[in-house]
PDB file of C-alpha atoms in Angstrom:
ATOM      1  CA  UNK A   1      26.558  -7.495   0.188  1.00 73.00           C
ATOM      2  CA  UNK A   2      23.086  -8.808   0.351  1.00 77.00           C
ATOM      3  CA  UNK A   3      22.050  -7.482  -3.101  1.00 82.00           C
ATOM      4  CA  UNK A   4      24.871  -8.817  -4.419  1.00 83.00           C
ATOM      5  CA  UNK A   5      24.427 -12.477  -3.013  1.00 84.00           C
ATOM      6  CA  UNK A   6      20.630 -12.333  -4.794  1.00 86.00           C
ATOM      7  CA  UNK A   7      23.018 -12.012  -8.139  1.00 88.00           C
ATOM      8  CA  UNK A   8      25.602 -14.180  -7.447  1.00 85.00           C
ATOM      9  CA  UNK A   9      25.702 -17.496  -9.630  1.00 79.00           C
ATOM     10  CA  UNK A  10      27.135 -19.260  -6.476  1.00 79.00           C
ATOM     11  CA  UNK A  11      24.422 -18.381  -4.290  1.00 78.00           C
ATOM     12  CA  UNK A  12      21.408 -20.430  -2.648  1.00 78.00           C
ATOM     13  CA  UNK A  13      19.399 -17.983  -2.788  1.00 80.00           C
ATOM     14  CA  UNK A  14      20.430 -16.469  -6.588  1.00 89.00           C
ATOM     15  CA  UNK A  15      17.477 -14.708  -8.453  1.00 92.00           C
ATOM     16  CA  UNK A  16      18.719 -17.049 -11.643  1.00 92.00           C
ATOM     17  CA  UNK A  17      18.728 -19.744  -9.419  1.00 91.00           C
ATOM     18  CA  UNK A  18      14.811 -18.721  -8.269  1.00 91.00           C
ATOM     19  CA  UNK A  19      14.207 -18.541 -11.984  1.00 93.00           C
ATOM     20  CA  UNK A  20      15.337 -21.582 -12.954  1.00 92.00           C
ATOM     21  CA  UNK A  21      13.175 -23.156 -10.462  1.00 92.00           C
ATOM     22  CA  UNK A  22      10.252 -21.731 -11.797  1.00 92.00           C
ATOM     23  CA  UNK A  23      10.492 -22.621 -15.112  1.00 94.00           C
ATOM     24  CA  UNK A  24      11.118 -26.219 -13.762  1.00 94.00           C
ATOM     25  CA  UNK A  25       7.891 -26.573 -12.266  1.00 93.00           C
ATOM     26  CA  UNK A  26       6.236 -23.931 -14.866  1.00 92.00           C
ATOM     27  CA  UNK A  27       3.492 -26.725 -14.996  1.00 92.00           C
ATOM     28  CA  UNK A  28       2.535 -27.094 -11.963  1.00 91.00           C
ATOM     29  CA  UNK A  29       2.681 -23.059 -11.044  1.00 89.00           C
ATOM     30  CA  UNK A  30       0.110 -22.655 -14.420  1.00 89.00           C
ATOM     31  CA  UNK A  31      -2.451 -25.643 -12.826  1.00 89.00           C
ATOM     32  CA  UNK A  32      -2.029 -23.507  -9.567  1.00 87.00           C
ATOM     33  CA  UNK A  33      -2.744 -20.191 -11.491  1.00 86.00           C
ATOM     34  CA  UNK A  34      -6.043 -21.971 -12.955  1.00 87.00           C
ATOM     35  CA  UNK A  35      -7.315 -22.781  -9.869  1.00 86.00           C
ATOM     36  CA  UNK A  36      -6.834 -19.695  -8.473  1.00 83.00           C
ATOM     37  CA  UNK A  37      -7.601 -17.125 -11.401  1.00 82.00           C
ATOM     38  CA  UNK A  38     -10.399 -18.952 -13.457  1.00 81.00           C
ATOM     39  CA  UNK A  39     -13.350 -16.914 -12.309  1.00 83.00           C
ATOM     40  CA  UNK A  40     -11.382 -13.704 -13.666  1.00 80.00           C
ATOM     41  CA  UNK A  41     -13.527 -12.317 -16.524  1.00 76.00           C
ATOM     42  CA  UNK A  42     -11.294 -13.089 -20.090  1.00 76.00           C
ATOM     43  CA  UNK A  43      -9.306 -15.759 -17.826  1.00 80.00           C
ATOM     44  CA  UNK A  44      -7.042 -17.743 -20.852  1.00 83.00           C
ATOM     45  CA  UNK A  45      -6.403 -21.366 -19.858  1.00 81.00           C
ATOM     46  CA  UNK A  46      -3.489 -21.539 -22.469  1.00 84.00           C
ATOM     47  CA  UNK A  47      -1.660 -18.805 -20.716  1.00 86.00           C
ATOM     48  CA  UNK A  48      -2.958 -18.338 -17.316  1.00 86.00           C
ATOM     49  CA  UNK A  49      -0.381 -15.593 -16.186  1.00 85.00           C
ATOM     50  CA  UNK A  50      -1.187 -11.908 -16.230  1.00 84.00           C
ATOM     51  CA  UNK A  51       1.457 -10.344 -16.326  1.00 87.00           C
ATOM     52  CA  UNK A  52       2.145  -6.428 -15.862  1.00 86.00           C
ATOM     53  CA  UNK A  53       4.921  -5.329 -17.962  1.00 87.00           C
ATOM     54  CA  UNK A  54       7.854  -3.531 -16.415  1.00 84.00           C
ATOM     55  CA  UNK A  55       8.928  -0.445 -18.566  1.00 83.00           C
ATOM     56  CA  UNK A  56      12.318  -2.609 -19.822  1.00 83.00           C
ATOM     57  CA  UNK A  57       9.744  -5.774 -20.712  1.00 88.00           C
ATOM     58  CA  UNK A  58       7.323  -4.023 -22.949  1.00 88.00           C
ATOM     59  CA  UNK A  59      10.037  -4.048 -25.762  1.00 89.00           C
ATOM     60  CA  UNK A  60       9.530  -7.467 -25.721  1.00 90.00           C
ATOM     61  CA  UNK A  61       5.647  -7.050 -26.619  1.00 90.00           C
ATOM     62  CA  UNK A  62       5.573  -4.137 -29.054  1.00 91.00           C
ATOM     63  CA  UNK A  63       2.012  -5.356 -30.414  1.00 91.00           C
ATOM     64  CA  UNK A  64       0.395  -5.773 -26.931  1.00 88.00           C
ATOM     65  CA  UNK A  65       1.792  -2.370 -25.817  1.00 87.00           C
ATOM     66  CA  UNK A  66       0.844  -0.547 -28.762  1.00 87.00           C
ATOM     67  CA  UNK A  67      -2.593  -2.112 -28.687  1.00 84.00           C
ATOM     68  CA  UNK A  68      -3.762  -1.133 -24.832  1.00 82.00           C
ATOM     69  CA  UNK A  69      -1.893   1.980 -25.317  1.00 82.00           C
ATOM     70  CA  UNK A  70      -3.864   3.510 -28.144  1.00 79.00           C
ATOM     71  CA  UNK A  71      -7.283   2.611 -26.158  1.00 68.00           C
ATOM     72  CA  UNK A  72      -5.648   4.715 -23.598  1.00 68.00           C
ATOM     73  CA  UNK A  73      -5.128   7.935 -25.844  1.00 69.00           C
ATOM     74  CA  UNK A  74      -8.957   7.696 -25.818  1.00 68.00           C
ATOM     75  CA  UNK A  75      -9.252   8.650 -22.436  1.00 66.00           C
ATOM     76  CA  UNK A  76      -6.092  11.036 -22.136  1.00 63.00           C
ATOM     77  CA  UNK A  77      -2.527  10.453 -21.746  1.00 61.00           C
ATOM     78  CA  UNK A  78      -2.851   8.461 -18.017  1.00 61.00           C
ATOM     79  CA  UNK A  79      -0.851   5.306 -18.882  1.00 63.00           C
ATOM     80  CA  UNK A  80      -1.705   1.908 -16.782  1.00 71.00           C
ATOM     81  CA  UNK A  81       0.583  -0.741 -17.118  1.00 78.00           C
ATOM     82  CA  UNK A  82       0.617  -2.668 -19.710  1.00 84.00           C
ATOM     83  CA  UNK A  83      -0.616  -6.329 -19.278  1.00 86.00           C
ATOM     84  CA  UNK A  84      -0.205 -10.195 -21.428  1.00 89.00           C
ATOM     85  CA  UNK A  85      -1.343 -13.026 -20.732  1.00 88.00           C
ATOM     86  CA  UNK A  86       1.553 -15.761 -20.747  1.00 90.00           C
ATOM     87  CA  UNK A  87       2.345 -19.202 -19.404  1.00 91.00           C
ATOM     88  CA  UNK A  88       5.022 -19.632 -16.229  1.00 91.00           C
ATOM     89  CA  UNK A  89       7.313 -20.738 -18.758  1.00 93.00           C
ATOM     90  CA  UNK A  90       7.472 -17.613 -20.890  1.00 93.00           C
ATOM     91  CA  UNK A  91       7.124 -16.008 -17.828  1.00 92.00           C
ATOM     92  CA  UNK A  92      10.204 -17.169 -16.829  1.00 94.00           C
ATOM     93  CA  UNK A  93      12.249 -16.748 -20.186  1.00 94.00           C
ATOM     94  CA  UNK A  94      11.306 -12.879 -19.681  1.00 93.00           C
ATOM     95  CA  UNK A  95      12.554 -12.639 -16.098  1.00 93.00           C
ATOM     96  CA  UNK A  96      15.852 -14.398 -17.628  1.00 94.00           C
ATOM     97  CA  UNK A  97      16.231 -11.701 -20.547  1.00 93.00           C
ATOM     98  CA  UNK A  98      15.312  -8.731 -18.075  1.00 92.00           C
ATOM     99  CA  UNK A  99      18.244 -10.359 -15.560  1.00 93.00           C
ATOM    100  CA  UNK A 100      20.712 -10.940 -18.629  1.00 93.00           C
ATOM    101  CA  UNK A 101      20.100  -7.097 -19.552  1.00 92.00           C
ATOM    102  CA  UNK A 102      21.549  -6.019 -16.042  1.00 92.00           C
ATOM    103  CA  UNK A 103      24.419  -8.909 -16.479  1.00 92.00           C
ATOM    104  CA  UNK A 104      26.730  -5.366 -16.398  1.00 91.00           C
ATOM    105  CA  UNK A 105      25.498  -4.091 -13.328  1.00 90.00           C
ATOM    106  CA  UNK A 106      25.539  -7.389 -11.170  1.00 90.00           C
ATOM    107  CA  UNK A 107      29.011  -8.197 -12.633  1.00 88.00           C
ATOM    108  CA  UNK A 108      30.320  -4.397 -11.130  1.00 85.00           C
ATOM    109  CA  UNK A 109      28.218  -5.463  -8.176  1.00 86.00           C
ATOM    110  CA  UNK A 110      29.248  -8.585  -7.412  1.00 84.00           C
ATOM    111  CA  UNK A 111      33.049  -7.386  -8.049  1.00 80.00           C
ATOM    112  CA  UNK A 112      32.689  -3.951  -5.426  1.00 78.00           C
ATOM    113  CA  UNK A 113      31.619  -7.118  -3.344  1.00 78.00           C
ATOM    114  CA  UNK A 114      34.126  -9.482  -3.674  1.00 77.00           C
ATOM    115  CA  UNK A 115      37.225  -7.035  -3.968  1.00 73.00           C
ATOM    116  CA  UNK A 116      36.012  -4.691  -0.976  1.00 71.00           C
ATOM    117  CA  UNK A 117      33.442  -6.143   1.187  1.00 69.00           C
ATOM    118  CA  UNK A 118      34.133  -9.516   1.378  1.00 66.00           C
ATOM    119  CA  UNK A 119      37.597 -10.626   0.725  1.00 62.00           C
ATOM    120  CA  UNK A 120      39.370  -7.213   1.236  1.00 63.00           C
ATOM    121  CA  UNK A 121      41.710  -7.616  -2.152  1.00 62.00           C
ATOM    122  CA  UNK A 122      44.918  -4.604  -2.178  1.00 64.00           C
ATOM    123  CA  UNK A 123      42.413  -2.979  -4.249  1.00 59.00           C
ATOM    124  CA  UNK A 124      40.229  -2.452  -1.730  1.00 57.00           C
ATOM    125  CA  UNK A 125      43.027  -0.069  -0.556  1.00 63.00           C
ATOM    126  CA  UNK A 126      42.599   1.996  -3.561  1.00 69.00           C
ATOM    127  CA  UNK A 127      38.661   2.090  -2.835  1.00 68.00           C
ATOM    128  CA  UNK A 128      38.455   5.312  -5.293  1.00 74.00           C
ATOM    129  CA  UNK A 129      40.065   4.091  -7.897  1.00 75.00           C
ATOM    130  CA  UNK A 130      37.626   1.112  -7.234  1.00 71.00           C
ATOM    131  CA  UNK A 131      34.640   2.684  -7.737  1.00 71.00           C
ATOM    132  CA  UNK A 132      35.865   4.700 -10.939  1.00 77.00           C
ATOM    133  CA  UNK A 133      36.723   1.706 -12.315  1.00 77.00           C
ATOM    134  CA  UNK A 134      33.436   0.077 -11.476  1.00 74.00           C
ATOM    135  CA  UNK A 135      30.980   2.860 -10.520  1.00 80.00           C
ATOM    136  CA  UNK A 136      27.694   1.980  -9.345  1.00 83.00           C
ATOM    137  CA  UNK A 137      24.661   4.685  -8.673  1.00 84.00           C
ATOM    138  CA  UNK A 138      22.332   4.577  -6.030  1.00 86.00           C
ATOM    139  CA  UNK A 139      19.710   4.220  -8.943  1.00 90.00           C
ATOM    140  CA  UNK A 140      21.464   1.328 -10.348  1.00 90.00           C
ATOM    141  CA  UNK A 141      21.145  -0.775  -7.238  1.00 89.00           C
ATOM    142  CA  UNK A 142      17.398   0.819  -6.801  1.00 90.00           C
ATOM    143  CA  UNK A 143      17.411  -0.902 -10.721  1.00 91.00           C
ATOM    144  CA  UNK A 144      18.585  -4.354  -9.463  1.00 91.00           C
ATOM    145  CA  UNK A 145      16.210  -4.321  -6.055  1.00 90.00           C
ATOM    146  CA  UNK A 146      13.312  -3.700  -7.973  1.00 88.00           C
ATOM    147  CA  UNK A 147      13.959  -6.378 -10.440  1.00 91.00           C
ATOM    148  CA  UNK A 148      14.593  -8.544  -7.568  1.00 90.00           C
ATOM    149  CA  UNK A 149      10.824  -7.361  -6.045  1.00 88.00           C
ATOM    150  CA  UNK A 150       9.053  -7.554  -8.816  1.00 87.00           C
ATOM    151  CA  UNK A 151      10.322 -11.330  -9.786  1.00 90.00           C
ATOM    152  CA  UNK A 152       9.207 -12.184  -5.877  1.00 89.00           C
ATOM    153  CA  UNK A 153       5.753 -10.322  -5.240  1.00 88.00           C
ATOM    154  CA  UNK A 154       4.741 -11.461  -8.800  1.00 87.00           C
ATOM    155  CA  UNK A 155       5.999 -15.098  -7.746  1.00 88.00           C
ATOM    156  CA  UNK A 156       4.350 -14.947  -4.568  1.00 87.00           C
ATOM    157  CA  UNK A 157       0.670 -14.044  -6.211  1.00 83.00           C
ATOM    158  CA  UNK A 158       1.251 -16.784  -8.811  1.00 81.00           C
ATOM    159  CA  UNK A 159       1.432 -19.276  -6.294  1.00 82.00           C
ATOM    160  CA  UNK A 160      -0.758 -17.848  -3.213  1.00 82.00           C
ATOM    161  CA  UNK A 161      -3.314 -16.026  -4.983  1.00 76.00           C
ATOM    162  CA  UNK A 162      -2.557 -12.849  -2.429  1.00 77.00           C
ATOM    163  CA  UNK A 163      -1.492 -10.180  -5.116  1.00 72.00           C
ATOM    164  CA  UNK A 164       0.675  -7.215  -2.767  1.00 71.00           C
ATOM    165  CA  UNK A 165       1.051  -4.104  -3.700  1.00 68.00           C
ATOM    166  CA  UNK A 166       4.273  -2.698  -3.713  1.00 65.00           C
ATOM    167  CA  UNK A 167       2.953   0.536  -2.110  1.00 61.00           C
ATOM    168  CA  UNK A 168       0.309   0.257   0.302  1.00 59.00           C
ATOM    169  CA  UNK A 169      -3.049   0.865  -1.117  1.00 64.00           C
ATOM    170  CA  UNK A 170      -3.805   4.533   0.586  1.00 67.00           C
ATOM    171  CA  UNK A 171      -0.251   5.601  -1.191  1.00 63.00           C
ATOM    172  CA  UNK A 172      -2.320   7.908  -3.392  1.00 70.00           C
ATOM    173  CA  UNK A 173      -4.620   9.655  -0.650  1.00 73.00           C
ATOM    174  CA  UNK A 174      -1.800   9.833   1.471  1.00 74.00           C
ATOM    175  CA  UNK A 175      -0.296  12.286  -0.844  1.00 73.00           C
ATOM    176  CA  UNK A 176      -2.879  13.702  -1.388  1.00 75.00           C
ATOM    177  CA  UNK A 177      -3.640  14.438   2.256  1.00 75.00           C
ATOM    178  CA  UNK A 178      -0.180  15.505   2.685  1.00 76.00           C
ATOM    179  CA  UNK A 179      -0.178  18.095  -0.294  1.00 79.00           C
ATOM    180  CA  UNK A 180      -3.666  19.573   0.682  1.00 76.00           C
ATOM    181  CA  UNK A 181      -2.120  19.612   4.603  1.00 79.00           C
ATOM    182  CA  UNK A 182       0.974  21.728   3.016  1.00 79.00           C
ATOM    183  CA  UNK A 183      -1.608  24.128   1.115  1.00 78.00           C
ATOM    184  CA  UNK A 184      -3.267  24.517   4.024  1.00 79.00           C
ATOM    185  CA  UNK A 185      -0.301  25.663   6.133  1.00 77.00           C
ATOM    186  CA  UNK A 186       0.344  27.880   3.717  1.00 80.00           C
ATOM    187  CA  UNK A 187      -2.886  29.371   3.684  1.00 78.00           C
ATOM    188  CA  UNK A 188      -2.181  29.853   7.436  1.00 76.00           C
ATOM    189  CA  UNK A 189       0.649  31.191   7.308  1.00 80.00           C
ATOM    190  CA  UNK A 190      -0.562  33.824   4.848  1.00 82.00           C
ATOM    191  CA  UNK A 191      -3.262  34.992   6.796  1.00 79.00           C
ATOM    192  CA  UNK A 192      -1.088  35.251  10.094  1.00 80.00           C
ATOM    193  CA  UNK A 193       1.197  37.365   7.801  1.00 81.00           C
ATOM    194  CA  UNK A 194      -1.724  39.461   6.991  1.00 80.00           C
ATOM    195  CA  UNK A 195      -2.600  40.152  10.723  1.00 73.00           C
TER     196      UNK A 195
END
């Protein structure tokens, strides 16, 4: 029900709504980005946002990803993500395309919502033929929560200057650790077998 109030049109606390806001005072979020970012080595002052493209924004910047991806086929196939430099106002007109392009999946949402959770229609009775009607995956709500966390950590740099990770930082030698630990009990294992 929660995810589905972050989609709903209605809502106070709508992602559209959120975006909307932004572009509003895309002005005053750029000065605040200049003040913040301008020691950054190639800072732009026409468009102060980096932005990271998400894999469903880089069709939206075929030049930019074809660019910083052939310097990368120098080096191997290791892909980074793929960065432009925008103002708060195109910033926002991409978050509104990326939300528009999962208009189908908040629509099903937002009807499992209203027809089950909330309001309990008679075709909440029929919950099966419900969700075949309007099925939703586990990796389609995954799909609408990460839009949803990418729009607020990025939002939450842009205006504090405190860029969080989405992972914690040790993420990497965490699994690292824990795939070295599992070779190791192996090993272990092996040589008790051999005893």
């Amino acid at each position: 029900m929660n995810c589905a109030r972050l989609f709903d049109t209605k809502s106070d606390v709508s992602i559209g709504n959120l975006i909307e806001d932004v572009k509003s005072h895309s002005a005053e979020i750029d000065a605040l980005a200049i003040s913040l970012f301008n020691d950054r080595p190639n800072f732009d002052r026409l468009n102060p946002i980096v932005h990271p493209l998400a894999k469903d924004e880089e069709r939206f910047y075929p030049k930019e990803v074809e660019s910083q991806r052939s310097d990368e086929k120098l080096f191997g196939n290791h892909y980074r993500m793929v960065t432009v430099c925008i103002t708060t106002h195109d910033l926002s007109n991409l978050w509104k395309k990326r939300l528009n392009s999962l208009r189908k999946l908040t629509d099903m949402l937002r009807d499992q919502r209203n027809k089950v959770f909330a309001h309990s229609d008679m075709e909440a009775l029929k919950y099966d033929e419900l969700v075949r009607r309007l099925p939703l995956t586990y990796g389609e709500i995954q799909k609408l929560i990460n839009f949803a966390l990418d729009l607020t950590i990025e939002l939450f740099a842009k205006i504090t200057g405190i860029e969080k990770d989405r992972l914690p930082k040790n993420y990497n030698d965490i699994q690292g650790l824990l795939k070295y630990a599992e070779v190791g009990m192996e090993a272990v294992e092996q040589h008790l077998g051999n005893l």
